[in-house]
Amino acid sequence: MAKGVAMSSICEAFRPFAVAALALAWPGFSPALAQEAATPAAASSAPGYVLPDTETWELKAADGYPYQIFVSMPKEAPPPEGYPVLYVLDGNAMFAGFAETRRILAYTDSDVGKAIIVGIGYKTDEAYDVRRLYDFTQEFRKPMMPVQEPLAQYKTGGREEFARFILDTLRPELARRYSVDSRRQALFGHSLGGLFGLYMLYSHPTEFHAIIAASPSIWWNDQAIVAEERAFAAKLTQGKITGPVSSVRLVTGELDETAVENTDAVALAKRLEPLSAYGLRSEFEMFKGETHITVPSRSVTSTLRFAFTWP
């Protein structure tokens, strides 16, 4: 077990993959920015910063793929029922913001600081890894959408395998290592990660008590996720889902790079509202002045509050 999460740059070989992952997650991604991201920074002999109250360890999926797990936890003893947990996708990019906010809030009386943040990441020091394309999506449909054609070389369609990794491998391992509350487990995902969050709501609606989908890529495969939404809504309204259904929070940015991202999220929020009569709690917020890539940072505090609101 490695103590502390070091923020250093050691793996230039992953830069092309990070660029490819960004290009998919962010339809307005600029080739000029891609070139800039691929340019290595000057090496430094100074030690990297280590986030306090964190640790990181590797956990392999059923197929042997190694994920890097980042954990932020309170110093104080857990409550009798255990710590609540927030799982954060794209952990390499997102974990630090959530971890530091949780740590600062622990100095207050807020229950938000008395929880565990779990970043699910990859074996790289880059912000993103191409594996996310496989983990968060269903397979490309044919004919492919034009925006997807440059990414045809990458493997997709692993979302159910990734779901099983979280539920069947990661969750039990967390329970073995820490005292956690199995009833209070939430999930945050951005862009394709937000799309995966919606998949979990529709396909595994009782596994998390809260799901936060930030700028979800509903456009993927020409909005194929909408058919799954309709199937979920039908089951919910017909009383075919047993147990409490995940609460859902949708967020997007006023300046999200394409109008489609805003339009799709707003439309989804409106469609979810009538389902409140059948037990689905949902809310929507659009952040003024925020772009696709800045939405996660803006959403950290509100995500923590939503995730750890109980019941």
XYZ file of C-alpha atoms in Angstrom:
311
model
C 0.000 0.000 0.000
C 1.413 3.350 -1.006
C 0.773 6.154 1.460
C -0.111 9.500 -0.065
C -0.942 10.439 -3.629
C 2.070 12.033 -5.351
C 1.393 14.636 -8.047
C 4.418 14.171 -10.318
C 4.944 13.537 -14.032
C 6.722 10.310 -14.894
C 5.152 8.675 -17.910
C 5.474 10.548 -21.211
C 4.438 7.437 -23.125
C 0.852 7.981 -22.021
C 0.533 11.500 -23.452
C -0.919 10.412 -26.834
C -3.535 8.346 -25.022
C -4.473 11.246 -22.779
C -4.939 13.450 -25.821
C -7.137 10.843 -27.520
C -9.254 10.443 -24.401
C -9.786 14.191 -24.161
C -10.702 14.409 -27.829
C -13.572 11.990 -27.269
C -14.766 13.287 -23.931
C -14.784 16.891 -25.144
C -16.230 17.251 -28.683
C -14.920 20.819 -28.924
C -11.364 19.771 -28.116
C -8.861 21.831 -30.123
C -6.031 20.156 -32.117
C -3.811 23.050 -31.034
C -4.495 22.237 -27.406
C -3.840 18.572 -28.146
C -0.405 19.451 -29.493
C 0.278 21.597 -26.442
C -0.757 18.762 -24.116
C 1.605 16.395 -25.943
C 4.590 18.673 -25.367
C 6.524 17.501 -22.289
C 7.382 20.016 -19.593
C 10.949 20.561 -18.444
C 12.118 17.994 -15.914
C 12.531 19.116 -12.296
C 14.534 17.626 -9.464
C 12.171 19.038 -6.825
C 9.944 16.481 -5.061
C 6.293 16.351 -6.015
C 3.485 17.399 -3.690
C 1.736 14.615 -1.767
C -1.905 15.051 -0.798
C -2.369 14.701 2.978
C -4.707 12.062 4.389
C -4.582 9.967 1.223
C -3.270 6.642 0.061
C -3.157 4.815 -3.240
C -3.068 1.167 -4.222
C -3.553 -1.065 -7.239
C -6.555 -3.335 -7.747
C -6.988 -5.700 -10.671
C -10.254 -6.371 -12.444
C -11.457 -9.877 -13.281
C -9.641 -9.683 -16.639
C -6.386 -8.726 -14.898
C -6.475 -5.043 -15.861
C -4.811 -2.985 -13.073
C -6.665 0.090 -11.835
C -5.050 2.701 -9.616
C -7.248 3.440 -6.615
C -6.922 6.756 -4.756
C -8.431 7.107 -1.276
C -8.989 10.180 0.914
C -10.259 9.538 4.424
C -10.858 11.380 7.699
C -8.405 11.136 10.562
C -11.157 10.611 13.090
C -12.730 7.249 13.863
C -15.650 6.184 11.678
C -19.242 6.410 12.913
C -20.834 3.151 14.122
C -22.374 2.518 10.706
C -19.089 3.268 8.868
C -17.961 6.060 6.566
C -20.136 7.014 3.591
C -18.286 6.694 0.261
C -18.114 8.738 -2.948
C -16.611 6.978 -5.973
C -15.044 9.442 -8.444
C -14.422 8.310 -12.025
C -11.376 9.563 -13.955
C -9.599 9.545 -10.615
C -6.295 10.809 -12.039
C -8.000 14.036 -13.113
C -10.750 14.430 -10.506
C -9.599 12.909 -7.224
C -7.386 15.715 -5.923
C -10.118 18.355 -6.018
C -12.591 16.176 -4.174
C -9.986 14.969 -1.676
C -8.787 18.433 -0.664
C -12.319 19.770 -0.371
C -13.264 16.851 1.867
C -10.155 17.424 4.006
C -10.895 21.132 4.492
C -14.540 20.467 5.309
C -13.413 17.992 7.968
C -12.276 21.030 10.002
C -15.908 22.105 10.249
C -18.909 20.387 11.754
C -20.040 19.357 8.285
C -20.737 15.664 7.795
C -19.381 16.091 4.255
C -15.832 15.968 5.575
C -16.487 12.772 7.502
C -16.545 10.515 4.476
C -14.252 8.554 2.168
C -13.463 9.696 -1.378
C -12.414 6.897 -3.739
C -10.879 7.867 -7.075
C -10.910 5.129 -9.707
C -7.963 5.798 -11.970
C -5.316 4.325 -14.196
C -1.608 3.507 -14.109
C -0.475 6.859 -15.454
C 0.343 10.326 -14.145
C -1.619 11.909 -16.978
C -5.071 13.321 -16.280
C -6.821 10.874 -18.622
C -6.163 7.425 -20.053
C -7.572 5.895 -23.239
C -8.956 2.963 -21.215
C -11.819 5.239 -20.169
C -13.238 4.892 -23.689
C -13.706 1.190 -23.032
C -14.798 1.464 -19.419
C -17.509 4.097 -19.810
C -19.177 3.209 -23.117
C -21.161 0.771 -25.185
C -19.624 -0.375 -28.471
C -19.563 1.937 -31.470
C -22.676 1.678 -33.562
C -22.401 1.313 -37.327
C -22.489 3.478 -39.284
C -20.420 5.505 -36.850
C -21.157 9.123 -36.037
C -18.660 11.463 -37.776
C -17.361 12.724 -34.408
C -16.495 9.133 -33.463
C -14.746 8.077 -36.678
C -11.263 9.343 -35.672
C -11.517 7.097 -32.608
C -12.443 3.886 -34.421
C -9.021 2.422 -33.595
C -9.840 2.361 -29.881
C -11.719 -0.376 -28.080
C -15.125 0.493 -26.614
C -18.045 -1.353 -25.041
C -16.703 -2.341 -21.606
C -19.179 -0.492 -19.388
C -20.809 -3.588 -17.846
C -17.397 -5.107 -17.106
C -16.415 -1.850 -15.423
C -19.671 -1.830 -13.473
C -18.925 -5.329 -12.227
C -15.411 -4.249 -11.238
C -16.842 -1.469 -9.069
C -19.613 -3.567 -7.529
C -17.968 -6.980 -7.222
C -14.261 -6.213 -6.793
C -13.688 -2.651 -5.592
C -16.619 -2.365 -3.203
C -15.743 -5.554 -1.255
C -12.071 -4.529 -1.134
C -13.003 -1.152 0.364
C -15.161 -2.900 2.962
C -12.182 -5.120 3.823
C -9.765 -2.210 4.237
C -12.022 0.397 5.851
C -15.176 0.740 7.866
C -17.764 1.827 5.278
C -21.512 2.301 5.239
C -22.890 0.003 2.543
C -26.111 2.030 2.361
C -24.442 5.381 1.675
C -22.419 4.958 -1.510
C -22.468 7.550 -4.289
C -20.944 7.861 -7.774
C -19.595 10.902 -9.677
C -18.703 10.920 -13.362
C -17.981 13.651 -15.903
C -18.492 13.620 -19.678
C -18.196 9.959 -20.710
C -18.025 9.269 -16.973
C -21.358 11.071 -16.654
C -22.728 8.848 -19.429
C -21.573 5.844 -17.394
C -23.343 7.281 -14.348
C -26.596 7.351 -16.317
C -25.966 3.773 -17.414
C -25.650 2.769 -13.757
C -28.904 4.560 -12.929
C -30.770 2.791 -15.723
C -29.163 -0.666 -15.439
C -28.259 -0.854 -11.728
C -30.744 1.606 -10.204
C -30.425 0.488 -6.580
C -26.645 0.071 -6.258
C -25.891 3.703 -5.285
C -27.933 6.001 -3.127
C -26.824 8.967 -5.267
C -25.396 9.457 -8.764
C -23.970 12.742 -10.049
C -23.645 13.035 -13.831
C -21.670 16.114 -14.909
C -22.006 17.180 -18.564
C -22.917 13.600 -19.528
C -22.082 12.591 -23.106
C -25.652 11.667 -23.982
C -24.733 12.229 -27.646
C -22.649 9.021 -27.676
C -23.844 6.608 -30.386
C -26.518 9.077 -31.486
C -28.155 9.162 -28.029
C -28.424 5.382 -27.725
C -28.612 5.804 -23.925
C -32.113 7.324 -24.332
C -33.557 3.899 -25.183
C -32.140 2.597 -21.906
C -33.661 5.582 -20.137
C -37.099 4.668 -21.538
C -36.724 1.067 -20.368
C -35.731 2.267 -16.883
C -38.677 4.686 -16.738
C -41.077 1.918 -17.748
C -39.807 -0.410 -15.018
C -39.957 2.344 -12.425
C -43.491 3.464 -13.284
C -44.694 -0.150 -13.392
C -43.276 -0.880 -9.937
C -40.758 -3.416 -11.234
C -37.728 -1.975 -9.396
C -37.320 -3.298 -5.873
C -35.591 -1.115 -3.303
C -34.697 2.581 -3.106
C -33.678 4.047 -6.468
C -30.562 6.204 -6.773
C -31.098 9.936 -6.466
C -29.599 11.740 -9.468
C -28.045 15.170 -9.907
C -27.344 16.509 -13.397
C -24.977 19.432 -13.898
C -23.684 21.137 -17.012
C -21.855 24.319 -17.969
C -23.360 27.349 -19.653
C -20.379 27.335 -22.020
C -20.171 23.581 -22.639
C -18.293 23.228 -25.921
C -21.294 22.106 -27.985
C -24.921 23.169 -27.720
C -25.874 19.494 -27.869
C -24.409 18.814 -24.430
C -26.568 21.488 -22.845
C -29.659 20.638 -24.870
C -29.425 16.943 -24.039
C -28.889 17.532 -20.320
C -31.739 20.045 -20.043
C -34.089 17.718 -21.906
C -33.123 14.783 -19.684
C -33.737 16.821 -16.528
C -37.239 17.639 -17.754
C -37.959 13.991 -18.576
C -36.840 12.853 -15.124
C -39.051 15.283 -13.210
C -42.331 13.321 -13.627
C -40.609 10.207 -12.272
C -40.541 11.840 -8.834
C -44.075 10.474 -8.441
C -42.534 7.009 -8.554
C -39.709 7.619 -6.092
C -36.926 9.109 -8.226
C -35.299 12.177 -6.662
C -33.558 14.336 -9.260
C -32.168 17.843 -9.596
C -30.460 19.877 -12.295
C -28.056 22.831 -12.272
C -26.344 24.762 -15.052
C -23.174 26.558 -13.986
C -22.886 30.023 -15.476
C -19.590 30.839 -17.183
C -18.280 27.253 -17.034
C -17.014 25.179 -19.961
C -17.077 21.418 -20.405
C -13.646 20.954 -18.881
C -14.250 23.294 -15.903
C -17.616 21.876 -14.829
C -16.094 19.197 -12.530
C -14.118 21.741 -10.468
C -17.190 23.941 -10.078
C -19.310 20.980 -9.017
C -17.106 19.565 -6.246
C -18.778 21.082 -3.169
C -22.341 20.641 -4.414
C -21.522 17.065 -5.402
C -20.245 16.263 -1.921
C -23.347 17.748 -0.320
C -25.666 15.865 -2.648
C -23.735 12.619 -2.303
C -23.749 12.636 1.478
C -27.252 13.929 2.073
C -29.126 11.234 3.919
C -31.605 9.716 3.388
